[in-house]
Amino acid sequence: MGWSRIAIGTAVAVCGGMVVCAVGASGSAAADDGSRARKKTQLLFQSDGERPGEVVDLQVVGVATRHEQVVVKSPAFAHTVRLAYQRDRMTEPTWGLGYQARGRIAMKAQRGRYPLTVEIAGRVVNRGTVHVVAAPRPSFEVSGSPQGARPGESVGLFFDDLYPGETGSSFTVHSKAFKGPVPLRHDDHGGYWNNPRMFEAVPSVLPDAEDGTYKVVLTGPDGRRIAERRLRVRAARPGDSDYKGKVRGPEFFGKHGDPDASTRRFRVGAGGRMHVLWRDASPDAGEEKRLTATSPAFEEPVRLERDDSKAGDGDDPRYYGLARIRSGLDGGSYSVTVVSHHGRVKRSSRLVVTAAPGRHGDKPGHDGDTAGRPHDRGSSPAVVVIGGGAAALAVGTGGVLLVRARRARTGDSR
């Protein structure tokens, strides 16, 4: 199922990363509270279909004053939906007050188009249509490349059983490709919030899994086999881009430094802290869960985690982690080693450690901090896109937007 779409009027503006569409005003004058006359906007809902039992996000924007009774009604819904005021300082000056709530399509709703009304303080201020489509049969899917999942790679498991009469919530997947049984869960805040009976998990293929095709079996609460799929596993081979990747590092930067200022020439004091950085243009599948840096200078091996701020800006993927230098360490040069691509790649760099104060008469070294502002791994801006293909809808009095989640998949291996 795709996004719900709304065919409406024209003007488009961009506010704070959110695409906003304004509906042209027409028709007779109406008042949202009986005191302020405003032109009634006209909406035409052109939904690509909501399934019985699905949840929809209802938004009413463009209201002039605060109200306690903003509701949406439709025979397609399980019940009347009462919306709550949602403050938004960015859009209110232009579009007016906004209200929001989630409603559910009735499980008994039949195929067809149903009228929808928006009421404020008992007055109908807008009308629309909800399109309900037939419920498809339950389905079990396994995501993955048709060429095969790599050992160590994460794969998606999805059981969609939004269908009249289906019950229970304890589903498990079994496969020799995984470490053990994999329970499936529903996430109200995840990408499938709109489907209350979507159960999912993202397990990893065993790092040492042999090439071949594996059965992936879905079972119900009583252990009954519900469905079976196939998962192909294929390790990288010479000539594949991820066989050895294209690595750079390890490099280093300070405890409060910037990865962009990393260097292989780095000095840190015994007992200090600094970061180890690793780049790879073609990382090994599942690398994020096992990439580490080791050194006799470290208190313990350092987990190198993916820098999410660089996940989509076109740069090579990079990984880094904070290392703690052993206290009382003799001054000198120590190797730092990173092994990746299932042991096919091994790179080392030298790190200079200055002795602790009073040890061999050496002066205390700094802890590796570099000039500049602290680097915040979670500080990069995120753009949220809502609505029909790219838009969150802001309309005049009583406009309604139905928002659904898009499935993101790389393919199915059946």
Coordinates of C-alpha atoms in Angstrom, one line a residue:
M1 CA 0.0 0.0 0.0
G2 CA 1.3 3.5 -0.8
W3 CA 0.7 6.9 0.6
S4 CA -2.7 8.4 0.9
R5 CA -3.0 11.3 -1.6
I6 CA -5.1 14.4 -1.6
A7 CA -5.9 16.2 -4.8
I8 CA -6.4 19.9 -3.9
G9 CA -5.6 23.5 -4.8
T10 CA -2.4 25.1 -5.7
A11 CA -0.1 27.4 -3.8
V12 CA 3.0 25.7 -2.3
A13 CA 5.4 27.1 0.3
V14 CA 8.2 25.6 2.3
C15 CA 8.4 26.1 6.0
G16 CA 11.2 24.6 8.1
G17 CA 11.8 21.6 5.9
M18 CA 8.1 20.8 5.6
V19 CA 6.3 21.2 2.3
V20 CA 3.0 23.0 2.8
C21 CA 0.1 23.2 0.3
A22 CA -2.6 25.9 0.6
V23 CA -6.0 25.2 -0.8
G24 CA -7.7 27.9 -2.9
A25 CA -10.7 29.3 -1.1
S26 CA -14.2 29.1 -2.7
G27 CA -17.8 28.7 -1.8
S28 CA -19.9 30.5 0.8
A29 CA -18.6 32.1 4.0
A30 CA -18.4 30.0 7.1
A31 CA -17.3 30.6 10.7
D32 CA -15.3 28.2 12.8
D33 CA -16.7 29.6 16.0
G34 CA -19.6 31.8 14.9
S35 CA -17.6 34.9 15.5
R36 CA -15.0 35.1 12.7
A37 CA -16.2 34.6 9.1
R38 CA -13.8 32.8 6.9
K39 CA -14.2 31.3 3.4
K40 CA -14.9 27.7 3.4
T41 CA -12.2 25.6 1.7
Q42 CA -13.0 22.7 -0.6
L43 CA -11.2 19.4 -0.3
L44 CA -11.3 16.4 -2.6
F45 CA -9.9 13.3 -1.0
Q46 CA -8.3 11.1 -3.6
S47 CA -7.0 8.3 -1.4
D48 CA -5.4 5.2 -2.9
G49 CA -7.2 3.1 -0.3
E50 CA -7.2 2.4 3.4
R51 CA -7.5 -1.2 4.6
P52 CA -10.1 -2.3 7.3
G53 CA -8.3 -2.0 10.7
E54 CA -5.7 0.5 9.5
V55 CA -4.8 3.6 11.5
V56 CA -4.8 7.0 9.9
D57 CA -3.4 10.3 11.1
L58 CA -6.0 13.0 11.0
Q59 CA -4.9 16.7 11.0
V60 CA -7.1 19.7 10.9
V61 CA -5.3 23.0 10.4
G62 CA -6.2 26.6 9.8
V63 CA -8.6 27.1 12.7
A64 CA -8.9 30.7 13.9
T65 CA -9.4 30.2 17.7
R66 CA -9.0 27.4 20.3
H67 CA -11.8 24.9 20.6
E68 CA -12.5 21.8 22.8
Q69 CA -14.7 20.1 20.3
V70 CA -13.0 19.4 17.0
V71 CA -14.1 16.0 15.6
V72 CA -13.9 14.0 12.4
K73 CA -16.8 11.6 11.6
S74 CA -17.2 9.0 9.0
P75 CA -19.0 5.6 8.7
A76 CA -15.6 4.2 7.7
F77 CA -14.2 4.8 11.2
A78 CA -14.7 2.6 14.1
H79 CA -15.9 5.6 16.1
T80 CA -15.9 9.4 16.1
V81 CA -12.4 10.8 16.3
R82 CA -11.8 13.8 18.7
L83 CA -8.8 15.8 17.8
A84 CA -6.5 17.6 20.3
Y85 CA -4.8 20.9 19.8
Q86 CA -1.2 20.7 18.6
R87 CA 0.8 23.9 19.1
D88 CA 3.2 24.7 16.2
R89 CA 4.8 28.2 16.5
M90 CA 6.2 27.9 12.9
T91 CA 3.0 27.3 11.1
E92 CA 0.4 29.0 13.3
P93 CA 1.1 32.6 12.2
T94 CA 0.4 31.6 8.6
W95 CA -2.0 28.7 8.7
G96 CA -3.8 29.1 12.0
L97 CA -4.2 26.6 14.8
G98 CA -3.8 22.8 14.2
Y99 CA -5.5 19.7 15.7
Q100 CA -4.5 16.1 15.4
A101 CA -5.5 12.6 16.4
R102 CA -5.3 9.0 15.0
G103 CA -8.4 7.2 13.9
R104 CA -9.0 3.6 12.9
I105 CA -10.8 2.3 9.9
A106 CA -13.5 -0.1 11.2
M107 CA -12.5 -3.7 10.8
K108 CA -16.0 -4.4 9.4
A109 CA -15.8 -1.7 6.8
Q110 CA -16.6 -2.9 3.4
R111 CA -15.0 -1.8 0.1
G112 CA -16.2 1.5 -1.1
R113 CA -16.1 5.3 -0.6
Y114 CA -17.4 6.8 2.6
P115 CA -18.3 10.4 3.4
L116 CA -16.2 12.3 6.0
T117 CA -17.1 15.4 7.9
V118 CA -15.1 17.8 10.0
E119 CA -17.0 19.4 12.9
I120 CA -16.0 22.3 15.1
A121 CA -18.3 23.1 18.1
G122 CA -21.0 21.1 16.4
R123 CA -20.8 22.9 13.1
V124 CA -19.8 21.0 9.9
V125 CA -16.9 23.0 8.4
N126 CA -15.6 20.6 5.8
R127 CA -16.4 17.4 4.0
G128 CA -14.4 14.7 2.2
T129 CA -14.3 11.0 1.3
V130 CA -12.5 8.0 2.6
H131 CA -11.7 5.2 0.2
V132 CA -11.7 1.7 1.8
V133 CA -10.1 -1.2 -0.1
A134 CA -10.4 -4.9 0.4
A135 CA -8.2 -6.5 3.0
P136 CA -5.4 -8.7 1.4
R137 CA -4.7 -12.1 2.9
P138 CA -1.9 -12.3 5.6
S139 CA 1.6 -12.3 4.2
F140 CA 5.1 -13.1 5.4
E141 CA 8.1 -11.5 3.7
V142 CA 11.9 -11.7 4.1
S143 CA 13.9 -8.7 2.8
G144 CA 17.2 -9.0 1.1
S145 CA 19.1 -8.7 -2.1
P146 CA 18.2 -11.2 -4.9
Q147 CA 22.0 -11.9 -5.1
G148 CA 22.0 -13.0 -1.5
A149 CA 22.5 -11.6 2.0
R150 CA 26.1 -11.4 3.2
P151 CA 27.1 -13.3 6.4
G152 CA 26.6 -10.8 9.2
E153 CA 24.1 -8.7 7.3
S154 CA 20.8 -7.7 8.9
V155 CA 17.6 -8.7 7.1
G156 CA 14.0 -7.7 7.7
L157 CA 11.2 -10.0 8.6
F158 CA 7.7 -8.8 8.2
F159 CA 4.4 -10.6 9.0
D160 CA 1.4 -8.6 7.9
D161 CA -1.7 -10.2 9.2
L162 CA -4.2 -7.3 9.2
Y163 CA -7.2 -9.4 8.1
P164 CA -10.6 -10.0 9.7
G165 CA -10.6 -12.8 12.2
E166 CA -6.8 -12.9 12.8
T167 CA -5.8 -12.8 16.4
G168 CA -2.7 -13.3 18.7
S169 CA 0.5 -11.4 18.8
S170 CA 3.2 -14.0 19.6
F171 CA 5.0 -15.0 16.3
T172 CA 8.4 -16.4 16.0
V173 CA 10.8 -17.0 13.0
H174 CA 13.2 -20.0 12.9
S175 CA 16.1 -20.4 10.6
K176 CA 19.6 -21.9 10.7
A177 CA 20.8 -18.6 9.1
F178 CA 20.1 -16.9 12.5
K179 CA 21.6 -17.4 15.9
G180 CA 18.4 -18.6 17.4
P181 CA 14.6 -18.2 17.2
V182 CA 13.6 -14.6 16.3
P183 CA 10.4 -13.1 18.0
L184 CA 8.4 -10.7 15.9
R185 CA 7.1 -7.5 17.5
H186 CA 4.8 -4.7 16.6
D187 CA 6.1 -1.2 17.1
D188 CA 3.5 1.6 17.5
H189 CA 6.1 4.2 16.9
G190 CA 7.9 2.5 14.0
G191 CA 7.5 2.7 10.2
Y192 CA 4.4 0.5 10.3
W193 CA 2.5 2.4 13.0
N194 CA -0.5 2.6 10.7
N195 CA -0.8 -1.3 10.6
P196 CA -1.6 -2.5 14.1
R197 CA -1.0 -6.1 13.0
M198 CA 2.4 -5.7 11.3
F199 CA 4.9 -7.8 13.3
E200 CA 8.6 -7.4 12.4
A201 CA 12.2 -8.0 13.4
V202 CA 15.7 -7.3 11.9
P203 CA 18.0 -10.2 12.8
S204 CA 21.5 -10.7 11.5
V205 CA 22.7 -13.6 9.4
L206 CA 25.4 -15.6 11.3
P207 CA 28.8 -14.1 10.6
D208 CA 30.1 -17.5 9.7
A209 CA 27.1 -18.7 7.7
E210 CA 28.0 -20.8 4.7
D211 CA 26.9 -19.9 1.2
G212 CA 23.5 -21.5 0.4
T213 CA 19.7 -21.2 0.6
Y214 CA 18.1 -21.3 4.1
K215 CA 14.6 -22.0 5.1
V216 CA 12.9 -19.2 7.1
V217 CA 9.9 -20.5 8.9
L218 CA 7.2 -18.4 10.7
T219 CA 5.3 -20.1 13.5
G220 CA 2.3 -18.9 15.6
P221 CA 1.7 -18.9 19.4
D222 CA 1.0 -22.6 19.4
G223 CA 4.1 -23.5 17.4
R224 CA 2.0 -24.1 14.3
R225 CA 3.8 -23.4 11.0
I226 CA 2.2 -20.4 9.3
A227 CA 4.5 -19.7 6.4
E228 CA 7.9 -20.5 4.9
R229 CA 10.3 -18.4 2.8
R230 CA 13.8 -18.9 1.5
L231 CA 16.9 -16.7 2.2
R232 CA 19.9 -16.9 0.0
V233 CA 23.3 -16.3 1.7
R234 CA 26.4 -15.5 -0.3
A235 CA 29.7 -14.3 1.0
A236 CA 31.7 -11.6 -0.8
R237 CA 34.1 -12.9 -3.4
P238 CA 37.2 -11.4 -5.1
G239 CA 35.9 -8.8 -7.5
D240 CA 33.0 -7.8 -5.3
S241 CA 33.2 -4.2 -4.1
D242 CA 32.8 -5.2 -0.4
Y243 CA 35.3 -8.1 -0.6
K244 CA 38.0 -5.8 0.8
G245 CA 36.2 -2.5 0.5
K246 CA 38.1 0.8 0.2
V247 CA 39.4 1.6 3.6
R248 CA 41.3 4.6 5.2
G249 CA 42.7 4.6 8.7
P250 CA 42.9 4.1 11.5
E251 CA 43.2 7.8 12.2
F252 CA 42.8 9.8 15.4
F253 CA 41.2 12.9 16.8
G254 CA 40.7 14.4 20.2
K255 CA 38.2 13.7 22.9
H256 CA 36.3 16.9 22.0
G257 CA 37.7 17.1 18.5
D258 CA 36.2 16.9 15.0
P259 CA 36.4 13.8 12.8
D260 CA 37.1 16.0 9.8
A261 CA 40.4 17.0 11.5
S262 CA 41.6 13.5 12.1
T263 CA 45.3 12.6 11.5
R264 CA 47.6 9.6 11.8
R265 CA 50.1 11.8 13.7
F266 CA 48.6 12.1 17.1
R267 CA 49.9 12.5 20.6
V268 CA 48.0 11.7 23.8
G269 CA 48.9 11.4 27.4
A270 CA 48.8 8.3 29.5
G271 CA 45.4 8.1 31.1
G272 CA 43.9 10.4 28.5
R273 CA 41.1 9.8 26.0
M274 CA 40.9 10.2 22.2
H275 CA 38.9 8.9 19.2
V276 CA 39.8 6.3 16.6
L277 CA 38.4 6.9 13.1
W278 CA 37.9 4.4 10.3
R279 CA 36.5 5.0 6.8
D280 CA 35.4 2.5 4.2
A281 CA 33.7 3.3 0.9
S282 CA 32.4 -0.3 0.6
P283 CA 31.9 -1.6 4.2
D284 CA 31.3 -5.2 4.9
A285 CA 27.7 -6.1 5.6
G286 CA 27.0 -6.0 9.4
E287 CA 30.3 -4.2 10.0
E288 CA 28.5 -1.8 12.4
K289 CA 28.0 -4.5 15.0
R290 CA 31.6 -5.9 15.1
L291 CA 34.1 -3.3 14.0
T292 CA 36.7 -2.7 16.7
A293 CA 40.1 -1.1 17.2
T294 CA 42.7 -2.7 19.4
S295 CA 46.0 -1.5 20.9
P296 CA 48.2 -2.4 23.8
A297 CA 47.8 1.3 24.8
F298 CA 44.0 0.9 25.3
E299 CA 42.3 -0.1 28.5
E300 CA 40.0 -2.3 26.3
P301 CA 39.1 -2.8 22.7
V302 CA 37.2 0.2 21.2
R303 CA 33.9 -0.4 19.4
L304 CA 33.7 1.7 16.2
E305 CA 30.2 2.8 15.5
R306 CA 28.7 4.2 12.3
D307 CA 28.6 8.0 12.2
D308 CA 24.9 8.5 11.3
S309 CA 25.5 12.2 10.5
K310 CA 27.5 11.0 7.5
A311 CA 25.0 8.4 6.5
G312 CA 23.4 10.3 3.6
D313 CA 25.6 13.2 2.6
G314 CA 27.5 11.4 -0.1
D315 CA 30.7 10.9 1.9
D316 CA 32.3 7.5 2.5
P317 CA 30.8 5.8 5.6
R318 CA 32.9 6.4 8.6
Y319 CA 33.1 4.8 12.1
Y320 CA 34.6 6.0 15.3
G321 CA 34.8 5.3 19.0
L322 CA 36.3 6.8 22.2
A323 CA 39.5 5.1 23.4
R324 CA 40.8 5.2 27.0
I325 CA 44.6 5.2 27.3
R326 CA 46.0 3.1 30.1
S327 CA 47.1 5.0 33.2
G328 CA 50.8 4.8 34.1
L329 CA 51.7 3.7 30.6
D330 CA 55.3 4.2 29.5
G331 CA 55.8 6.9 26.9
G332 CA 56.3 5.7 23.4
S333 CA 54.7 4.7 20.1
Y334 CA 51.9 2.1 20.2
S335 CA 50.2 0.3 17.3
V336 CA 46.4 0.7 16.8
T337 CA 44.9 -2.1 14.6
V338 CA 41.5 -2.4 12.9
V339 CA 40.5 -5.7 11.3
S340 CA 37.5 -5.7 8.9
H341 CA 35.8 -7.6 6.1
H342 CA 35.8 -10.9 7.9
G343 CA 39.5 -10.7 8.5
R344 CA 40.4 -10.0 4.9
V345 CA 41.5 -6.4 5.7
K346 CA 43.9 -5.5 8.5
R347 CA 45.4 -2.0 8.9
S348 CA 47.5 -0.4 11.7
S349 CA 48.7 3.1 12.6
R350 CA 51.0 4.3 15.3
L351 CA 49.9 6.4 18.3
V352 CA 52.3 8.4 20.4
V353 CA 51.7 8.2 24.1
T354 CA 53.4 10.5 26.5
A355 CA 54.1 9.2 30.0
A356 CA 52.1 10.2 33.1
P357 CA 53.5 13.0 35.3
G358 CA 56.5 12.0 37.4
R359 CA 57.2 8.9 35.3
H360 CA 60.7 8.9 33.8
G361 CA 60.8 12.6 34.2
D362 CA 58.5 13.2 31.2
K363 CA 56.2 16.2 31.1
P364 CA 52.5 15.4 31.2
G365 CA 50.9 15.1 27.8
H366 CA 47.5 16.5 26.8
D367 CA 44.6 14.1 26.5
G368 CA 44.3 14.6 22.7
D369 CA 41.7 17.4 22.6
T370 CA 41.9 19.5 19.5
A371 CA 40.8 23.0 19.0
G372 CA 37.3 23.7 17.9
R373 CA 33.8 23.0 19.1
P374 CA 32.8 19.6 20.4
H375 CA 31.5 17.3 17.8
D376 CA 27.9 16.1 18.4
R377 CA 27.2 12.9 16.5
G378 CA 23.5 13.5 16.8
S379 CA 23.5 17.1 15.8
S380 CA 22.9 16.8 12.1
P381 CA 19.5 18.0 11.0
A382 CA 16.9 15.5 10.0
V383 CA 14.3 16.3 7.4
V384 CA 10.9 14.7 8.0
V385 CA 8.6 14.3 5.0
I386 CA 4.9 13.7 5.7
G387 CA 2.0 13.1 3.4
G388 CA 1.2 12.3 -0.2
G389 CA 4.5 11.6 -1.8
A390 CA 6.2 14.6 -0.2
A391 CA 3.9 16.9 1.7
A392 CA 2.3 17.7 4.9
L393 CA -0.9 19.5 4.2
A394 CA -1.8 22.8 5.7
V395 CA -5.2 24.1 4.7
G396 CA -7.9 26.6 5.6
T397 CA -10.6 26.0 8.2
G398 CA -11.2 22.3 8.8
G399 CA -8.8 20.8 6.3
V400 CA -8.0 17.1 6.9
L401 CA -4.9 15.1 6.0
L402 CA -4.7 11.3 6.2
V403 CA -1.1 10.2 6.5
R404 CA 0.2 6.7 6.0
A405 CA 3.7 5.1 6.3
R406 CA 5.6 4.0 3.2
R407 CA 7.3 0.6 3.3
A408 CA 11.0 0.8 2.6
R409 CA 12.4 -2.5 1.3
T410 CA 15.3 -3.6 -0.7
G411 CA 13.6 -6.6 -2.1
D412 CA 12.1 -10.0 -1.1
S413 CA 13.9 -13.3 -1.0
R414 CA 11.2 -16.0 -1.1

